[in-house]
CSV table of C-alpha atoms in Angstrom, one decimal:
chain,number,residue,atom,x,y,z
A,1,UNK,CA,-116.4,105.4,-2.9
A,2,UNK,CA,-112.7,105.4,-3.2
A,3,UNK,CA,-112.1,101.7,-3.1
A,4,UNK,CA,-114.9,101.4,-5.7
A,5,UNK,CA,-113.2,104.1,-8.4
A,6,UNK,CA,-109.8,102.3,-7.6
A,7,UNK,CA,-111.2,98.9,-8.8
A,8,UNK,CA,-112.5,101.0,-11.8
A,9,UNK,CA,-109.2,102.0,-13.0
A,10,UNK,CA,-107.5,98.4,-12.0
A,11,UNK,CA,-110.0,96.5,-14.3
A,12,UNK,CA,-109.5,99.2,-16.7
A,13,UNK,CA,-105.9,98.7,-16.3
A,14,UNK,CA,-106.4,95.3,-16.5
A,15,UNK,CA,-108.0,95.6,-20.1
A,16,UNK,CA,-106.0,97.8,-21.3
A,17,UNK,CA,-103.3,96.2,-20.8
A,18,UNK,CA,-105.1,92.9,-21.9
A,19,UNK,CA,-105.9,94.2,-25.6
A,20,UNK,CA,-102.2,96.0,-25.7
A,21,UNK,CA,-100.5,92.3,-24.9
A,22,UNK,CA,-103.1,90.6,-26.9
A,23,UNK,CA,-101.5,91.0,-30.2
A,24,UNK,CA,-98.2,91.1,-31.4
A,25,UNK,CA,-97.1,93.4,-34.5
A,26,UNK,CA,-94.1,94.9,-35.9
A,27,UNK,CA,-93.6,98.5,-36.0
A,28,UNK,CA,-91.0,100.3,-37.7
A,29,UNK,CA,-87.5,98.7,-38.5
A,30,UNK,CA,-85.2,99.2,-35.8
A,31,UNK,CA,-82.2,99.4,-38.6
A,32,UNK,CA,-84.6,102.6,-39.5
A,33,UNK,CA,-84.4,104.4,-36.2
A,34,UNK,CA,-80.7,103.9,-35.8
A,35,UNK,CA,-80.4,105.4,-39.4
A,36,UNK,CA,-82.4,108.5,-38.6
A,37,UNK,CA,-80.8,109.3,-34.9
A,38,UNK,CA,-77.1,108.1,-36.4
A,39,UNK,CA,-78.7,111.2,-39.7
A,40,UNK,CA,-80.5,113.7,-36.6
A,41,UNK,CA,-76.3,113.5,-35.4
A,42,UNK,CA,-74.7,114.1,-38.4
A,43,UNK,CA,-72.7,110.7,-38.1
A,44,UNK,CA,-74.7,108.8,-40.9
A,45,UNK,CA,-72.6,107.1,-43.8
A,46,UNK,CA,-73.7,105.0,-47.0
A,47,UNK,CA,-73.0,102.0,-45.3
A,48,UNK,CA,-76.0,102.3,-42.5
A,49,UNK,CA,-77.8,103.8,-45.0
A,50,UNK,CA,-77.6,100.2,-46.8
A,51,UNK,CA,-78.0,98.7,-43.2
A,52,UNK,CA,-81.2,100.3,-42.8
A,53,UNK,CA,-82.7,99.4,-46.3
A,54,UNK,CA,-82.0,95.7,-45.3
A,55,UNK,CA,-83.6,96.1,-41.8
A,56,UNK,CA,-86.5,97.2,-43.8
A,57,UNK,CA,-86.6,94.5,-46.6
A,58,UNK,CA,-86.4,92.0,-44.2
A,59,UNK,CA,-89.8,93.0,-42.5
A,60,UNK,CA,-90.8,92.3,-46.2
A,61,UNK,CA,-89.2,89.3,-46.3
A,62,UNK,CA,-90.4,88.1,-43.7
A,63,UNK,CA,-93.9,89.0,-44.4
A,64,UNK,CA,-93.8,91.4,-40.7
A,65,UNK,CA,-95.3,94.9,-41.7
A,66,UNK,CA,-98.3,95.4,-44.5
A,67,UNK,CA,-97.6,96.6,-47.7
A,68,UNK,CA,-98.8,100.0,-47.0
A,69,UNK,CA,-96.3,100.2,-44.6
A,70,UNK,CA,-93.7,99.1,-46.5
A,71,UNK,CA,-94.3,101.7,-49.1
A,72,UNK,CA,-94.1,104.5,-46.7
A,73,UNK,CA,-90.8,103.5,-45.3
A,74,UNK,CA,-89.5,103.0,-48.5
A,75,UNK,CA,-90.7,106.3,-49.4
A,76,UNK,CA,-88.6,107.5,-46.5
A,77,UNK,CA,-85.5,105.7,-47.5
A,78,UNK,CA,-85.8,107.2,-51.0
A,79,UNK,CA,-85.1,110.2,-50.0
A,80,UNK,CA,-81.8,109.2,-47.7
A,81,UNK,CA,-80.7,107.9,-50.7
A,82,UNK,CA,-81.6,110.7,-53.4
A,83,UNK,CA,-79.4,112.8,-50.6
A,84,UNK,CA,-76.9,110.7,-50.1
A,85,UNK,CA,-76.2,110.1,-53.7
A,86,UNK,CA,-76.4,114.0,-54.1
A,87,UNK,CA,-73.7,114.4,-51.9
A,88,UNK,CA,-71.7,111.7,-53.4
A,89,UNK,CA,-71.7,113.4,-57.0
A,90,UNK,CA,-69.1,116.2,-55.7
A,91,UNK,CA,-66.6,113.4,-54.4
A,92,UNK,CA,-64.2,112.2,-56.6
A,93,UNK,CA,-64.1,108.4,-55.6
A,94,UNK,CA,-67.5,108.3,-57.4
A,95,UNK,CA,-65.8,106.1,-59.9
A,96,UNK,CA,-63.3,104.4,-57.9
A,97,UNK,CA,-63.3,100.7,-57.9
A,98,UNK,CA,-64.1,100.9,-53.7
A,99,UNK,CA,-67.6,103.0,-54.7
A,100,UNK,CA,-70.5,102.0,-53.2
A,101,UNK,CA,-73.6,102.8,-54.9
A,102,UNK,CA,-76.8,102.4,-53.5
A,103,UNK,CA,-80.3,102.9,-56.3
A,104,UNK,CA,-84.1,103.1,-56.1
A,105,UNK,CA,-85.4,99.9,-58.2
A,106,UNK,CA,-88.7,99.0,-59.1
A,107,UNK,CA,-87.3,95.5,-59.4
A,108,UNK,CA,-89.1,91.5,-59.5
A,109,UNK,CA,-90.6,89.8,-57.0
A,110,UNK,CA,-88.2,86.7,-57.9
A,111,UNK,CA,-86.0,85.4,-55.5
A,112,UNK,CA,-82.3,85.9,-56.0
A,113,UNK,CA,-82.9,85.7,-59.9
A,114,UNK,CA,-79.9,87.6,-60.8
A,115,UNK,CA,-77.8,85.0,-58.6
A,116,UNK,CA,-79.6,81.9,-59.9
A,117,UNK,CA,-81.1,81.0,-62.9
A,118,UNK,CA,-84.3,82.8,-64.1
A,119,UNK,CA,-86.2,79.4,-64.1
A,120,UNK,CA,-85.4,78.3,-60.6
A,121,UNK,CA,-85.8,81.5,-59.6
A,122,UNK,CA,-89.4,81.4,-61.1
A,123,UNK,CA,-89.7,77.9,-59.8
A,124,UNK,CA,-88.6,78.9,-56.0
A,125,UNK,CA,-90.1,82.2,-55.5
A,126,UNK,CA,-93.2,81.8,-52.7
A,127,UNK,CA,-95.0,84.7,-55.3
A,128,UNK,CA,-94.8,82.8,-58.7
A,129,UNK,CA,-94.7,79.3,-57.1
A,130,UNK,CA,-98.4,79.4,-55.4
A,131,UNK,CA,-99.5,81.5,-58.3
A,132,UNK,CA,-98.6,78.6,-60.8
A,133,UNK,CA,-99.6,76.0,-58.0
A,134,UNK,CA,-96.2,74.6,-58.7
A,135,UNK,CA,-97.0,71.6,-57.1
A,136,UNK,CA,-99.1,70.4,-59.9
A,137,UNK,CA,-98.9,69.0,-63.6
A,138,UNK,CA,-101.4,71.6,-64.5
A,139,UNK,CA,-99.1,74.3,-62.7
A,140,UNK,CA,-96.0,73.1,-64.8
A,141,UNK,CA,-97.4,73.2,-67.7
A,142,UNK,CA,-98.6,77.0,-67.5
A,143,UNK,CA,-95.2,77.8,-66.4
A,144,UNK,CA,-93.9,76.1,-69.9
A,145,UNK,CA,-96.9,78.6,-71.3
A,146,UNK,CA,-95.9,81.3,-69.2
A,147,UNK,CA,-92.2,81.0,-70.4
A,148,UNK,CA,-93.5,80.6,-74.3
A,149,UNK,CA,-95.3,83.6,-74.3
A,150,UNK,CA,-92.1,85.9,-73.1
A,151,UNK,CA,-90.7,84.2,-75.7
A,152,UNK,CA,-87.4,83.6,-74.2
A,153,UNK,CA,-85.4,80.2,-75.0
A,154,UNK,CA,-85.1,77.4,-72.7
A,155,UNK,CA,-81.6,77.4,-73.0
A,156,UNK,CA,-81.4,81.2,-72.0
A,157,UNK,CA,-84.2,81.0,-68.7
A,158,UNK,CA,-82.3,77.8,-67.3
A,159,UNK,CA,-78.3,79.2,-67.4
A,160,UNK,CA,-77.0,81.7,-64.9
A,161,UNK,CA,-78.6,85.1,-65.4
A,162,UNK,CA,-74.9,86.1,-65.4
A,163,UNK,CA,-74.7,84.1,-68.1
A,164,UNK,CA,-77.9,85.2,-70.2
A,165,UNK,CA,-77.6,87.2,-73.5
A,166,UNK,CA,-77.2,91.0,-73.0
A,167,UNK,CA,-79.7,91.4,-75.7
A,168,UNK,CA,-82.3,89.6,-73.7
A,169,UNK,CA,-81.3,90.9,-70.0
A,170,UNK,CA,-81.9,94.4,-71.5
A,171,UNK,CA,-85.4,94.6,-71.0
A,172,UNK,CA,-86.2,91.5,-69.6
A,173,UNK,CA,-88.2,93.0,-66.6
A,174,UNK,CA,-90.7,94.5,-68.9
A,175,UNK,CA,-91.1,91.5,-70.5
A,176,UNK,CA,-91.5,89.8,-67.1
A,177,UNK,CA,-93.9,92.4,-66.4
A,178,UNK,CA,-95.7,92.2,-69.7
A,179,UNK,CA,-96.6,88.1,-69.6
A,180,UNK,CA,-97.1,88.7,-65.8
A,181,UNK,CA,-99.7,90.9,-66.0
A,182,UNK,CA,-102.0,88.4,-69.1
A,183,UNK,CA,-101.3,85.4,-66.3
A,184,UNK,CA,-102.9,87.5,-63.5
A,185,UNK,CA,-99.9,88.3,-61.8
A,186,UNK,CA,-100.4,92.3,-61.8
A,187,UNK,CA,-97.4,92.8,-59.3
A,188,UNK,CA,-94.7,91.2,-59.9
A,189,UNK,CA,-92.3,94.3,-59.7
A,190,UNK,CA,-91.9,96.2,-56.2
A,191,UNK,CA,-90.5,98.9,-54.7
A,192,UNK,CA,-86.5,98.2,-53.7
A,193,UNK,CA,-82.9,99.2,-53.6
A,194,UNK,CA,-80.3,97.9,-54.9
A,195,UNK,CA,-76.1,98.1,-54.7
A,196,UNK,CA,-73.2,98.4,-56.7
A,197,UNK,CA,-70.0,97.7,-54.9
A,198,UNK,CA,-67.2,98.8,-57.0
A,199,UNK,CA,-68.0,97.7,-61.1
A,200,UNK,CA,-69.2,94.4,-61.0
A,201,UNK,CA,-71.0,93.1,-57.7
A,202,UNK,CA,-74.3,94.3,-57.7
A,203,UNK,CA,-77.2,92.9,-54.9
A,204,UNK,CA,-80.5,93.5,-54.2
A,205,UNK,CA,-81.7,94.3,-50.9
A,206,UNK,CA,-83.6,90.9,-50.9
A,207,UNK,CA,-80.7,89.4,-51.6
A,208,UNK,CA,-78.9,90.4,-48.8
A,209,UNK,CA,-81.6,89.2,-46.5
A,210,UNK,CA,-82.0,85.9,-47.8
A,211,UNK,CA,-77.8,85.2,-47.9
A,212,UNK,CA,-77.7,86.5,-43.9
A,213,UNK,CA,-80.8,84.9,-42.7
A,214,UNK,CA,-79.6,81.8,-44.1
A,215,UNK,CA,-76.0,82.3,-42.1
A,216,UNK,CA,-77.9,83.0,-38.9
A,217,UNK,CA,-79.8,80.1,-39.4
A,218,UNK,CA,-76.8,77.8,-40.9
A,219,UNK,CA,-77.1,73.8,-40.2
A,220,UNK,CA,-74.8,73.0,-42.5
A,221,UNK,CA,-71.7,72.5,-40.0
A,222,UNK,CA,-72.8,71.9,-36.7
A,223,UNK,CA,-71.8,75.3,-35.1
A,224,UNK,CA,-73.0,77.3,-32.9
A,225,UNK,CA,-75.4,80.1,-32.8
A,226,UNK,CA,-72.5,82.7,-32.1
A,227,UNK,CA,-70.7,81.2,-34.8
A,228,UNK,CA,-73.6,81.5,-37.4
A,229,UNK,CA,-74.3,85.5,-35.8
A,230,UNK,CA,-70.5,86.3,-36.5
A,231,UNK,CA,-70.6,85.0,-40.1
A,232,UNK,CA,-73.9,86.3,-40.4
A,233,UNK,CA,-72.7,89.5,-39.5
A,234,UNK,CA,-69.5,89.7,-41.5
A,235,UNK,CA,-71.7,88.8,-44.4
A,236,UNK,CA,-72.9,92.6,-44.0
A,237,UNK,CA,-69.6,94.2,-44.6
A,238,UNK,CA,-68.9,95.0,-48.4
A,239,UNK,CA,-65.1,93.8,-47.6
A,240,UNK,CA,-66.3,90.3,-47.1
A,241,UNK,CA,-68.1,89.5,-50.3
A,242,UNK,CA,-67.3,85.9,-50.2
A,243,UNK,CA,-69.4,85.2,-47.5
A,244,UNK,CA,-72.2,86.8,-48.7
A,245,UNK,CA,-71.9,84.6,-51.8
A,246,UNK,CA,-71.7,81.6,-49.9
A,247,UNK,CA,-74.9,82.8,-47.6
A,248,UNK,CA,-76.5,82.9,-51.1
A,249,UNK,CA,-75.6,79.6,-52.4
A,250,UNK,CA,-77.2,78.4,-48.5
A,251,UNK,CA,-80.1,80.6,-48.8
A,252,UNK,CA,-81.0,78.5,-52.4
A,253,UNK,CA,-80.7,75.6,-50.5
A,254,UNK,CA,-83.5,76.6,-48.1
A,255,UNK,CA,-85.9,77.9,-50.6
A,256,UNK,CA,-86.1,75.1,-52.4
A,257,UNK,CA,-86.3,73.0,-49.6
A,258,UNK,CA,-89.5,75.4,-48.2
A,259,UNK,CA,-90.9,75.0,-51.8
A,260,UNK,CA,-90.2,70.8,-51.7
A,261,UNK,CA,-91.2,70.8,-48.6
A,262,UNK,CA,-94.9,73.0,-49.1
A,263,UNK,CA,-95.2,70.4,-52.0
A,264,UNK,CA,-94.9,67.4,-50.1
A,265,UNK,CA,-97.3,69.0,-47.1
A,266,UNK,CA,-99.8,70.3,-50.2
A,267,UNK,CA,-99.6,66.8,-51.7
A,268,UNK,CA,-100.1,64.6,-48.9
A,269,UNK,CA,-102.7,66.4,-47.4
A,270,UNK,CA,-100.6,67.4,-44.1
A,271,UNK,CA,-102.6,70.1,-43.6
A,272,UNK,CA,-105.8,69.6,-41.1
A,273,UNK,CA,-108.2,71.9,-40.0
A,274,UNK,CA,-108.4,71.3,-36.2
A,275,UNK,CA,-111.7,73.8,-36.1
A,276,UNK,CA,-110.2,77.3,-35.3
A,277,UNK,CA,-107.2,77.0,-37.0
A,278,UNK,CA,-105.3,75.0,-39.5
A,279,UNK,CA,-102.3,72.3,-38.0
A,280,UNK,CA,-99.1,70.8,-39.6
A,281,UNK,CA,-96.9,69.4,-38.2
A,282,UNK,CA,-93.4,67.9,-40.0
A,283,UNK,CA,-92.6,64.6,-38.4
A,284,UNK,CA,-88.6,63.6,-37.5
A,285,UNK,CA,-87.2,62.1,-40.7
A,286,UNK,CA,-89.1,64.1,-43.2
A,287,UNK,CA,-86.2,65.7,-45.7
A,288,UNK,CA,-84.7,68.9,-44.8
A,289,UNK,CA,-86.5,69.0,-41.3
A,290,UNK,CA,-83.6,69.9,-39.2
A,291,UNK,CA,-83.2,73.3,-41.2
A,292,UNK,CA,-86.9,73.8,-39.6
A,293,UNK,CA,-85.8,73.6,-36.3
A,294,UNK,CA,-85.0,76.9,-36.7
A,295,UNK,CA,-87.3,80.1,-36.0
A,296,UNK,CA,-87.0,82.3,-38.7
A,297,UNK,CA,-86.9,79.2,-41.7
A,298,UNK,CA,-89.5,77.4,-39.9
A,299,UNK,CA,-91.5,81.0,-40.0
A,300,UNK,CA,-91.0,81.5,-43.4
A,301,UNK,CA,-92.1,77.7,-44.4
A,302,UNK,CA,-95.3,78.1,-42.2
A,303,UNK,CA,-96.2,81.2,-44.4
A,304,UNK,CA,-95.2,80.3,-47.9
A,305,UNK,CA,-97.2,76.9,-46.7
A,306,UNK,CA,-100.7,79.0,-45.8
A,307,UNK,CA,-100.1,81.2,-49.2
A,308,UNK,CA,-100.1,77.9,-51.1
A,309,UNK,CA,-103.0,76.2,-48.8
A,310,UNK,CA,-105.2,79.1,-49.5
A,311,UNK,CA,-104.4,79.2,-53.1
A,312,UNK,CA,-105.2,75.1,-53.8
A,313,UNK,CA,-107.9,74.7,-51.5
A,314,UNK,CA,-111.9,75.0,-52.4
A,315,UNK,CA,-112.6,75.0,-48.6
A,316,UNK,CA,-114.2,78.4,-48.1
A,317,UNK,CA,-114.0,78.8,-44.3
A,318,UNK,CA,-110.0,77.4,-44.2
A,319,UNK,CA,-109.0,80.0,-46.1
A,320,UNK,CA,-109.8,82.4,-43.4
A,321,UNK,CA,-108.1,80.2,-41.4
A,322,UNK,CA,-104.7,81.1,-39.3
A,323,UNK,CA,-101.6,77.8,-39.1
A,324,UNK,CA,-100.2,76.7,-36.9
A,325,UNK,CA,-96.8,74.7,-37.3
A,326,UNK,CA,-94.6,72.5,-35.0
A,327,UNK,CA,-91.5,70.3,-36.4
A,328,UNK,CA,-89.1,68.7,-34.3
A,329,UNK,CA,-86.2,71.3,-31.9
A,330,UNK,CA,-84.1,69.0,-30.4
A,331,UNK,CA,-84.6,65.2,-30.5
A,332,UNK,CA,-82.2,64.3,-27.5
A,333,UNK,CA,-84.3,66.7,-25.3
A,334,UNK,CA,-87.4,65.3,-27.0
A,335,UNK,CA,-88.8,69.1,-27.8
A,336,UNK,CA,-90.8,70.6,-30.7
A,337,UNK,CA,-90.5,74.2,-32.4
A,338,UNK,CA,-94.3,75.5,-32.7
A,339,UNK,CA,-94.9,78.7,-34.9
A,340,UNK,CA,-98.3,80.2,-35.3
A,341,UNK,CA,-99.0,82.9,-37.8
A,342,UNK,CA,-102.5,84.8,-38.3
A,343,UNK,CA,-105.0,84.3,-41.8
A,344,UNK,CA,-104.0,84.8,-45.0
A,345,UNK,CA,-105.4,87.8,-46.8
A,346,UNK,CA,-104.4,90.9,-48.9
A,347,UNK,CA,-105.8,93.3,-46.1
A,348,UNK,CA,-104.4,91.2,-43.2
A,349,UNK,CA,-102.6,94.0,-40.5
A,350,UNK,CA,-99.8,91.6,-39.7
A,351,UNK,CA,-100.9,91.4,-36.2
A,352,UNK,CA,-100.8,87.5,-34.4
A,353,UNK,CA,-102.8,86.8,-31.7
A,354,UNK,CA,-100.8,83.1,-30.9
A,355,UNK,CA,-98.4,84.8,-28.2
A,356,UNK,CA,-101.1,84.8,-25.5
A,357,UNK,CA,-103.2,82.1,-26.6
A,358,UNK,CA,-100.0,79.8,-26.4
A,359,UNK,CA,-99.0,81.2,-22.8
A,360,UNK,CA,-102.9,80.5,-21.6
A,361,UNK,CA,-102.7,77.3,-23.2
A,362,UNK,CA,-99.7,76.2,-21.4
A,363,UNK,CA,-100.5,77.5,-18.5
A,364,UNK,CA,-104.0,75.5,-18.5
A,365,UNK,CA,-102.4,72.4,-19.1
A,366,UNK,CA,-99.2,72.3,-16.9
A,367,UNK,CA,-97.4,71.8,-20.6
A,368,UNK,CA,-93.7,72.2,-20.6
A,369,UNK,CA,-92.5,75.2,-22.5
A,370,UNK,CA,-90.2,77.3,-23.2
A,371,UNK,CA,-91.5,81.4,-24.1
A,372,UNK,CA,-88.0,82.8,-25.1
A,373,UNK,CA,-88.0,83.9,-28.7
A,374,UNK,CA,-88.8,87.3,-29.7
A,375,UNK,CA,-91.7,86.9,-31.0
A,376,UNK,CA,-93.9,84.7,-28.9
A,377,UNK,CA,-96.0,83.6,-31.1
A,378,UNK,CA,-92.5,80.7,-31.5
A,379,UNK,CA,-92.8,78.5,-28.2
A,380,UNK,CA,-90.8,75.2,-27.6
A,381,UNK,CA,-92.5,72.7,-26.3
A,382,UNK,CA,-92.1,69.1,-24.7
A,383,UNK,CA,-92.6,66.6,-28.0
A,384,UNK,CA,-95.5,64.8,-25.0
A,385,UNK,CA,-96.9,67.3,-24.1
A,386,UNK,CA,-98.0,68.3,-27.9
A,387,UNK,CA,-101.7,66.9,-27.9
A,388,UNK,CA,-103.0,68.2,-24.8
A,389,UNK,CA,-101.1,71.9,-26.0
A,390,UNK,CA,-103.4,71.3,-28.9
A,391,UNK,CA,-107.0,70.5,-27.6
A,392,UNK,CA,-106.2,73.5,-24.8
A,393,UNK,CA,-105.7,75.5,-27.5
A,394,UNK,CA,-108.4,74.7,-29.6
A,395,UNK,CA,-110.9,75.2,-26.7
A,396,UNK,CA,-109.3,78.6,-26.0
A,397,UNK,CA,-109.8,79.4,-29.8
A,398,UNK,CA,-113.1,78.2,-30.7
């Protein structure tokens, strides 16, 4: 009788534990709980508060948490920042040229527009991009229509927004907003913050995360990761504004490399359906592919590559499909980076399944790899050992 109720609760165990490990999913910003306890102590300043908005807007970003989510923690953070701006309005350095002032924006969904050009911004943003299909002649030429019917001049959308008429930067997000809306593109404006240090730097959140992600992830010199993580970092700190301008010029780099680089993959037709999911891989030589080798770019590629996928295809069933991407790590040690990421969809939960179907794959084919990224749905793996990592996995998945 015992033994029997003790084999009970192991294979109860055993599934519990089974549908707990099966997925992986983000939950709230770590930047976020440090904020609270660092606000529970009394010991919170503007500059975590700022912190903790980033740590947020990169699970945006980075496509981690759903939008309802998002919402709700930004909902939180508003009111952080209603308080901490409160308090702020009975100091007197409110107007000195160290202030820091952190603001609730309903802001675009355009990618470092106010550091770019509104054009390339348009051009390189993963939102407007597979909503034009980009990659097209028909796609450019709605853009051109798309650009005639805010009725701003050529001249104006392709110089530096810096650069742009005060009369038209005025209100140009409403009239953004306005054509947006006739070309289907109902939200183009989310929920954000954004900062003004001293009178004339001002970033938004988004911005930040793209600039330090792309100093993490930096292949420009060949330095190492604790270089990249100490440049990255100091690219936080609002004394050190140069190298969060120069994270920005990298991070325009990338994007439009992820945007050439979903063109070329769209165009070619690189990406196959292998049954239960869709497969790309980026072969050695293709342009830019050493920036891929990379995690969190390589992340960020496979998901602006699905959005675009599952906006051009007619294919029904693939676009319920999840990808899977692999491009080449190292090419000394002959390895591959492998990212999967779960189906498209507006009511998608964010939560990937790959982590343990790439461990039982591995582990059913004696492949060599390597499980030591945070998330584990990003496994190197033995360039050799790739095909027989494939048909393990799509036997496990079918």
């Amino acid at each position: 009788m015992y033994h029997r109720a003790k084999r009970e609760w192991e294979a109860r165990r055993r599934e519990i534990l089974f549908d707990y490990e099966q997925y992986e999913y983000h939950g709230t910003s770590a930047a976020m709980m440090f904020f609270e306890l660092a606000w529970v102590l009394t010991k919170d300043t503007k500059d975590m508060l700022w912190w903790a908005v980033i740590g947020l807007t990169d699970q945006w970003v980075h496509d981690k948490i759903t939008h309802m989510k998002y919402v709700t923690d930004i909902a939180t953070m508003q009111r952080h920042v209603s308080r901490h701006n409160h308090r702020n309005e009975d100091e007197e350095n409110s107007l000195s040229i160290d202030c820091m002032r952190i603001s609730f924006e309903y802001d675009l969904r355009l990618t470092l527009y106010q550091h770019w050009s509104l054009y390339e911004s348009i051009c390189n943003s993963c939102y407007t991009s597979c909503h034009f299909k980009l990659w097209t002649l028909n796609g450019q030429k709605k853009l051109q229509e798309f650009l005639a019917d805010m009725g701003l001049p050529l001249k104006q959308v392709r110089q530096k927004f810096n650069s742009m008429d005060m009369s038209i930067k005025e209100n140009l997000r409403e009239v953004i907003e306005e054509s947006s809306n006739k070309y289907g593109m109902k939200d183009i404006r989310i929920q954000t913050f954004g900062v003004h240090f001293g009178f004339k730097n001002r970033f938004l959140a988004s911005d930040m995360v793209h600039a330090t992600a792309a100093l993490l992830e930096s292949t420009e010199k060949d330095e190492s990761d604790s270089d990249n993580f100490i440049k990255a970092l100091d690219s936080l700190s609002r004394s050190n504004l140069d190298r969060l301008h120069s994270g920005i010029d990298q991070a325009k780099k990338k994007l439009i490399a992820v945007q050439q680089t979903v063109a070329s993959c769209i165009c070619t037709n690189l990406i196959l359906s292998q049954g239960p999911f869709l497969y790309c891989y980026l072969m050695e030589g293709t342009p830019d592919v050493k920036l891929f080798s990379k995690p969190m770019a390589l992340t960020l590629l496979c998901k602006y590559l699905l959005k675009a996928f599952v906006h051009s295809t007619r294919n029904k069933r693939c676009k319920l499909l999840p990808l899977i991407m692999a491009a080449p790590k190292d090419v000394e040690k002959g390895t591959v980076i492998v990212v999967g990421i779960p189906p498209e969809s507006e009511t998608s939960d964010k939560k990937n399944f790959f982590g343990r179907a790439f461990e039982k794959a591995a582990e059913s084919t004696s492949s060599r790899t390597l499980h030591d990224h945070f998330d584990t749905s990003i496994i190197e793996l033995k360039t050799e050992d790739r095909s027989k990592f494939l048909d393990a996995l799509i036997t496990l998945l079918s």
